[in-house]
Coordinates of C-alpha atoms in Angstrom, one line a residue:
M1 CA 0.0 0.0 0.0
Q2 CA 1.4 3.4 -1.1
N3 CA 1.8 6.0 1.7
K4 CA -0.5 8.9 1.6
I5 CA 1.2 12.2 0.8
V6 CA 1.2 15.0 3.4
P7 CA 2.5 18.2 1.8
I8 CA 3.7 20.8 4.3
I9 CA 5.0 24.3 3.6
Y10 CA 7.2 26.7 5.5
S11 CA 8.7 30.1 4.5
V12 CA 11.9 31.6 5.8
N13 CA 14.7 34.1 5.5
N14 CA 18.3 34.0 6.7
H15 CA 17.5 35.4 10.2
Y16 CA 14.8 32.9 10.9
A17 CA 16.6 29.9 9.5
P18 CA 17.9 28.6 12.9
Y19 CA 14.4 28.7 14.4
L20 CA 12.9 27.0 11.4
Y21 CA 15.4 24.2 11.7
I22 CA 14.1 23.5 15.2
S23 CA 10.5 23.4 14.0
L24 CA 11.5 21.0 11.2
Q25 CA 13.5 18.8 13.5
S26 CA 10.5 18.5 15.9
L27 CA 8.2 17.7 12.9
V28 CA 10.5 15.0 11.6
K29 CA 10.6 13.4 15.0
H30 CA 6.8 13.1 15.1
A31 CA 6.2 12.2 11.5
G32 CA 4.2 8.9 11.4
E33 CA 5.5 6.0 9.4
I34 CA 2.3 5.4 7.4
W35 CA 2.6 8.8 5.7
K36 CA 4.9 10.3 3.1
Y37 CA 5.8 13.9 4.0
E38 CA 6.8 16.2 1.3
I39 CA 8.1 19.4 3.0
Y40 CA 8.9 22.6 1.0
I41 CA 10.7 25.6 2.4
L42 CA 10.0 28.8 0.4
Y43 CA 12.6 31.6 0.2
T44 CA 13.9 34.5 -1.8
E45 CA 17.3 34.8 -0.1
L46 CA 18.8 32.0 1.9
E47 CA 22.4 31.0 2.6
K48 CA 23.6 27.7 1.1
R49 CA 24.6 26.4 4.6
H50 CA 20.9 26.7 5.7
I51 CA 19.7 24.9 2.5
K52 CA 22.2 22.1 3.0
R53 CA 21.1 21.6 6.6
F54 CA 17.4 21.7 5.9
E55 CA 17.6 19.2 3.1
S56 CA 19.8 16.8 5.1
L57 CA 17.2 16.7 7.8
Y58 CA 15.1 13.8 6.5
K59 CA 14.2 10.2 7.1
K60 CA 12.8 7.4 5.0
N61 CA 9.3 8.9 4.5
V62 CA 10.2 12.6 4.9
K63 CA 11.7 14.7 2.1
I64 CA 12.6 18.4 2.5
T65 CA 13.1 20.7 -0.5
C66 CA 14.0 24.3 -0.5
V67 CA 12.3 26.4 -3.3
D68 CA 13.5 29.8 -4.5
I69 CA 10.4 31.8 -5.3
S70 CA 12.2 35.1 -6.2
K71 CA 10.6 35.1 -9.7
N72 CA 7.1 34.5 -8.2
M73 CA 7.6 37.5 -5.9
E74 CA 8.7 39.9 -8.7
G75 CA 6.5 43.0 -8.7
I76 CA 5.0 42.2 -5.3
N77 CA 6.4 44.8 -2.9
I78 CA 5.4 44.2 0.7
K79 CA 7.5 45.4 3.6
G80 CA 7.7 43.7 7.0
S81 CA 6.0 45.2 10.0
N82 CA 7.4 45.2 13.6
Y83 CA 8.4 41.6 14.3
L84 CA 6.5 40.2 11.2
T85 CA 8.4 39.5 7.9
A86 CA 7.3 39.7 4.3
E87 CA 8.1 35.9 4.0
T88 CA 4.7 35.1 5.7
C89 CA 3.0 36.4 2.6
Y90 CA 4.5 33.5 0.5
R91 CA 1.6 31.4 1.7
L92 CA -0.8 33.4 -0.4
L93 CA 1.0 32.0 -3.5
L94 CA 0.6 28.3 -2.5
P95 CA -2.1 27.2 -5.0
E96 CA -0.1 28.6 -7.9
L97 CA 3.2 27.2 -6.7
F98 CA 1.9 23.7 -5.9
P99 CA -1.0 22.9 -8.2
Q100 CA -0.4 19.1 -7.9
Y101 CA -1.8 19.0 -4.3
P102 CA -5.5 19.1 -3.5
R103 CA -4.7 20.4 0.0
I104 CA -1.7 21.8 1.8
L105 CA -0.7 22.4 5.4
Y106 CA 1.2 25.6 6.0
I107 CA 3.2 26.1 9.3
D108 CA 5.0 29.2 10.6
S109 CA 8.7 28.8 11.3
D110 CA 8.4 30.0 15.0
T111 CA 6.7 26.7 16.0
L112 CA 7.4 23.5 17.8
V113 CA 5.7 20.3 16.6
L114 CA 4.8 17.9 19.4
A115 CA 2.5 15.5 17.5
D116 CA 2.1 14.0 14.1
P117 CA 0.9 16.7 11.7
A118 CA -0.8 14.2 9.5
E119 CA -3.6 14.1 12.1
L120 CA -4.2 17.8 11.5
F121 CA -3.9 17.3 7.7
E122 CA -6.7 14.8 7.7
S123 CA -9.1 17.1 9.4
P124 CA -12.5 17.6 7.6
L125 CA -13.0 21.1 6.2
N126 CA -16.7 20.7 5.6
G127 CA -16.6 22.5 2.3
K128 CA -14.7 25.5 3.6
I129 CA -11.7 27.1 1.9
A130 CA -9.3 26.6 4.9
G131 CA -9.0 25.0 8.2
V132 CA -7.9 27.4 10.9
M133 CA -7.4 27.8 14.6
R134 CA -8.9 30.7 16.5
E135 CA -6.9 33.8 17.4
A136 CA -6.5 34.3 21.2
E137 CA -9.4 36.2 22.6
S138 CA -7.5 39.0 24.2
K139 CA -9.2 42.4 25.0
D140 CA -7.0 44.3 22.5
L141 CA -7.2 41.8 19.7
K142 CA -11.0 41.4 20.0
E143 CA -11.5 45.2 19.5
Y144 CA -8.8 45.3 16.8
Y145 CA -10.6 42.7 14.7
R146 CA -14.0 44.2 15.4
L147 CA -12.8 47.4 13.7
L148 CA -11.7 45.4 10.7
G149 CA -15.1 43.9 10.5
V150 CA -14.0 40.4 11.7
E151 CA -16.2 38.9 14.4
K152 CA -14.3 35.6 14.9
A153 CA -10.6 36.0 14.1
F154 CA -8.2 33.2 13.4
N155 CA -4.4 33.0 13.7
A156 CA -2.9 32.4 10.2
G157 CA 0.4 30.8 11.5
I158 CA -1.0 27.3 10.7
L159 CA -3.4 26.8 7.8
L160 CA -4.9 23.8 6.2
I161 CA -5.8 24.9 2.7
D162 CA -8.2 23.5 0.1
M163 CA -6.1 24.4 -2.9
A164 CA -8.9 24.3 -5.5
L165 CA -11.3 26.5 -3.6
F166 CA -8.5 28.9 -2.6
R167 CA -7.5 29.2 -6.3
E168 CA -11.1 29.4 -7.6
K169 CA -12.1 32.2 -5.2
K170 CA -8.8 34.0 -6.0
I171 CA -8.1 34.4 -2.2
G172 CA -4.3 35.0 -2.7
I173 CA -4.9 37.7 -5.3
Q174 CA -7.4 39.5 -3.1
C175 CA -5.1 39.4 -0.1
L176 CA -2.1 40.6 -2.0
K177 CA -4.1 43.5 -3.4
L178 CA -5.1 44.5 0.2
L179 CA -1.5 44.2 1.4
V180 CA 0.1 46.2 -1.4
E181 CA -2.4 49.0 -0.9
D182 CA -2.0 49.0 2.9
S183 CA 1.9 49.0 2.7
K184 CA 1.7 52.3 0.8
Q185 CA -0.1 54.0 3.6
P186 CA 1.8 56.3 6.0
V187 CA 0.1 54.5 8.9
R188 CA -0.8 50.8 8.3
R189 CA -4.3 49.6 9.0
L190 CA -3.3 45.9 8.7
Q191 CA -0.9 45.5 11.6
Y192 CA -0.7 41.7 11.3
M193 CA -0.2 41.9 7.5
D194 CA -1.4 38.8 5.6
Q195 CA -3.1 37.4 8.7
D196 CA -5.4 40.4 8.7
A197 CA -5.9 40.2 4.9
L198 CA -6.8 36.5 5.2
N199 CA -9.3 37.2 8.0
I200 CA -11.0 39.9 5.9
V201 CA -11.1 37.9 2.6
L202 CA -11.9 34.5 4.2
R203 CA -14.6 35.9 6.5
N204 CA -17.2 33.1 7.1
Q205 CA -15.4 30.8 4.7
V206 CA -13.2 28.9 7.2
C207 CA -13.6 25.8 9.3
F208 CA -12.4 26.3 12.9
L209 CA -10.2 23.3 14.1
D210 CA -8.9 22.3 17.5
S211 CA -6.8 25.1 19.0
K212 CA -4.3 22.6 20.4
W213 CA -2.8 22.5 16.9
N214 CA -1.9 26.2 17.2
F215 CA -1.3 27.0 20.8
L216 CA -0.3 30.6 21.2
Y217 CA 2.2 30.5 24.1
R218 CA 2.3 34.3 24.4
Y219 CA -0.5 34.4 27.0
M220 CA 0.9 31.8 29.4
E221 CA 3.0 34.5 31.0
N222 CA 0.1 36.8 31.6
L223 CA -3.4 35.3 31.6
D224 CA -4.9 38.7 32.5
L225 CA -4.4 39.7 28.8
L226 CA -7.1 37.3 27.8
C227 CA -10.9 37.8 28.0
A228 CA -12.2 36.2 31.2
G229 CA -14.5 33.8 29.4
Y230 CA -11.7 32.4 27.3
R231 CA -9.0 31.8 30.0
E232 CA -10.4 28.4 31.0
T233 CA -10.4 27.1 27.4
Y234 CA -6.9 28.4 26.9
L235 CA -5.5 26.7 30.0
A236 CA -7.2 23.5 29.1
D237 CA -5.5 23.6 25.7
S238 CA -2.2 24.2 27.3
Q239 CA -2.4 20.7 28.8
V240 CA -2.8 18.9 25.4
V241 CA -0.7 21.0 23.0
K242 CA 0.2 19.5 19.7
I243 CA 1.9 22.5 18.1
V244 CA 3.3 25.4 20.1
H245 CA 3.3 28.7 18.2
Y246 CA 5.7 31.2 19.6
V247 CA 3.7 34.2 18.4
S248 CA 4.4 37.9 19.0
E249 CA 7.7 39.7 19.5
I250 CA 8.2 37.8 22.7
K251 CA 10.2 34.8 21.5
P252 CA 11.6 31.9 23.6
W253 CA 15.1 32.5 22.3
Q254 CA 15.0 36.0 23.8
H255 CA 12.9 35.1 26.9
P256 CA 13.9 31.6 28.2
E257 CA 12.1 32.4 31.5
F258 CA 8.7 32.3 29.8
P259 CA 6.5 29.2 30.2
M260 CA 7.0 26.7 27.3
S261 CA 10.3 28.3 26.4
D262 CA 12.0 25.3 27.9
L263 CA 10.5 23.1 25.2
F264 CA 12.1 25.2 22.6
W265 CA 15.5 25.1 24.3
K266 CA 15.4 21.4 24.8
E267 CA 14.9 20.9 21.1
A268 CA 17.4 23.6 20.2
R269 CA 20.2 21.8 22.1
Q270 CA 19.9 19.0 19.6
T271 CA 20.5 21.1 16.6
P272 CA 23.7 22.5 14.9
Y273 CA 22.3 26.0 15.5
Y274 CA 22.3 25.8 19.3
E275 CA 25.4 28.0 19.9
E276 CA 24.4 30.4 17.1
I277 CA 21.0 31.0 18.7
L278 CA 22.4 31.3 22.2
F279 CA 25.0 33.9 21.3
R280 CA 22.9 35.8 18.8
N281 CA 20.5 36.6 21.6
L282 CA 22.9 37.5 24.4
K283 CA 22.1 40.8 26.0
G284 CA 24.8 43.3 25.4
R285 CA 26.5 41.1 22.8
E286 CA 27.8 44.2 21.1
K287 CA 30.3 44.4 24.0
I288 CA 31.6 40.9 23.4
E289 CA 34.9 40.6 21.6
S290 CA 34.3 39.1 18.2
D291 CA 36.7 36.2 18.6
L292 CA 35.6 35.1 22.1
F293 CA 33.4 32.3 20.7
K294 CA 35.4 31.8 17.5
N295 CA 37.5 28.8 18.4
H296 CA 36.0 27.0 21.4
I297 CA 32.6 26.7 22.9
F298 CA 31.4 26.1 26.5
P299 CA 29.7 22.7 26.8
F300 CA 26.2 24.0 27.5
D301 CA 24.6 20.6 26.6
R302 CA 26.7 18.8 29.2
L303 CA 26.0 20.8 32.3
P304 CA 22.7 21.9 33.9
R305 CA 22.1 25.7 34.2
D306 CA 23.1 27.3 37.5
C307 CA 25.1 24.2 38.7
R308 CA 28.3 24.8 40.6
I309 CA 31.5 23.7 38.9
A310 CA 35.2 23.3 39.5
L311 CA 37.1 24.3 36.4
Y312 CA 40.2 22.2 35.8
G313 CA 42.7 23.8 33.5
A314 CA 43.8 27.4 33.1
G315 CA 45.3 27.2 29.6
A316 CA 43.8 28.8 26.5
V317 CA 40.7 26.6 26.6
G318 CA 40.1 27.1 30.4
R319 CA 40.5 30.9 30.1
T320 CA 38.1 31.0 27.1
L321 CA 35.5 28.9 28.8
N322 CA 35.7 31.0 31.9
A323 CA 35.3 34.2 29.9
Q324 CA 32.4 32.8 28.0
N325 CA 30.6 31.9 31.2
R326 CA 31.1 35.4 32.5
V327 CA 29.2 36.6 29.5
V328 CA 26.3 34.2 29.7
S329 CA 26.3 33.4 33.4
Y330 CA 25.3 29.8 32.7
V331 CA 27.0 28.1 35.6
K332 CA 28.7 29.2 38.9
I333 CA 32.5 28.6 38.8
V334 CA 33.3 28.1 42.4
L335 CA 36.8 26.7 42.1
W336 CA 39.6 27.0 39.4
V337 CA 42.6 24.6 39.5
D338 CA 45.6 23.8 37.3
Q339 CA 48.7 21.6 37.8
N340 CA 50.8 24.6 36.9
Y341 CA 48.9 27.0 39.3
K342 CA 52.1 28.5 40.8
N343 CA 53.2 29.9 37.4
I344 CA 49.8 31.2 36.2
E345 CA 49.4 35.0 36.5
I346 CA 45.9 36.1 35.7
S347 CA 43.4 38.2 37.7
D348 CA 41.4 35.1 38.8
T349 CA 42.8 32.9 41.5
V350 CA 43.9 29.5 40.2
L351 CA 44.6 26.9 42.9
D352 CA 46.3 23.5 43.4
P353 CA 44.2 20.6 42.0
E354 CA 44.4 19.0 45.5
M355 CA 41.8 21.5 46.5
L356 CA 39.3 19.4 44.6
L357 CA 39.5 16.8 47.4
S358 CA 39.1 19.2 50.3
Q359 CA 36.3 21.2 48.7
Q360 CA 34.1 18.4 47.2
E361 CA 31.0 19.8 48.9
S362 CA 31.3 23.2 47.2
Y363 CA 30.9 22.0 43.6
D364 CA 28.5 19.7 41.6
Y365 CA 30.8 18.9 38.7
I366 CA 34.5 19.1 37.6
L367 CA 34.9 20.5 34.1
I368 CA 38.2 19.5 32.5
A369 CA 39.0 22.4 30.2
I370 CA 41.5 20.7 27.9
D371 CA 41.1 20.2 24.2
D372 CA 43.1 17.0 23.8
P373 CA 40.8 14.0 24.5
V374 CA 43.8 11.8 25.4
I375 CA 44.9 14.2 28.1
C376 CA 41.4 14.7 29.3
S377 CA 41.0 10.9 29.7
S378 CA 44.3 10.7 31.7
V379 CA 43.2 13.6 33.9
E380 CA 39.9 11.9 34.6
K381 CA 41.7 8.6 35.5
M382 CA 44.0 10.5 37.8
L383 CA 41.1 12.3 39.6
T384 CA 39.1 9.1 40.0
K385 CA 42.2 7.4 41.5
K386 CA 42.2 10.2 44.1
G387 CA 38.7 9.2 45.1
L388 CA 36.6 11.7 43.1
P389 CA 33.5 10.2 41.6
S390 CA 33.6 9.8 37.8
K391 CA 29.9 10.9 37.5
K392 CA 31.0 14.4 38.7
I393 CA 33.7 14.7 36.0
V394 CA 32.8 16.3 32.7
W395 CA 34.8 17.0 29.5
S396 CA 33.9 17.6 26.0
K397 CA 35.0 18.5 22.5
Y398 CA 35.4 22.3 22.9
S399 CA 36.9 23.1 19.5
R400 CA 34.4 24.5 16.9
N401 CA 36.6 23.4 14.0

């Protein structure tokens, strides 16, 4: 029996590429074996390194293809707005770009997929043009959409589109016309760009699906922003989330303290973009010397945040890791030791490694800051012979090359 095809579309630019990779990785993990997933990433400008990484993220029944739609966007001049980018407007072209599919699932790049999207793809549309999930009922948004003439708004970050109906009713053309006209105005009326255009043009022509497929995490931090009658529904959805949508300007890569940001970071640690995301969003990064993270990288994936460590080694690697940790404040370095401690002259105090024995209670881990794995292994053996538990000893490949 041939697998059913589930076509899924994303759009991206160079800035959002690392975050899209995380969404893609989470989707691939949850892709069911009885389906064939054909995933397309639309772009007009995208570095080759991103394309290579995206297309290598596949498995037996998942294929990812990057599609340059520069020619399709010629003559369409739409500028981004606030934290929104013009790339979201690519979804308006889907019926023309992919006429071979009867329906398509569109997903924003700032998402985390926690369930098999094929289940959403199979949702009945009851003769409507698109399957959508409701926009959060916040006091501000409810009034905003009322002024646009939209009584029941939806969030356009995830769309299930009936391609024939979308094409027949010329939905994309109508939306693009609204957007081009609005972008010429000194003060924009459509603050949420193509989402607003879709809400206006598709009024009463959408099928509302279960909101757990587009959970808008923004309000978990402040439930008071929601209308009182909607809060209970929202909290219930938070317990059965299938796709987390990191909407608004408050992103998990900038606000790791927000609820559900931990899900993003857990996934991010397993991607080749982890360090790039981490350092890109450092506060005050303009003050960081450009080469501080060039050659070596602190082993963030090996140590829990805020743990206490004893740093073993005050050579080039040890000094770099210590400096990096000062910038990010990831762990607490309570002790720094080196065999050559008597000859080391730096502002920090470097002590005799024998201190590791007398101060065992002060640290949770010993981080061996040496690049050579053979030397690291010999140091670990030496420490365990002295009676230090091996489970507390950590070392890693620090070099970025």
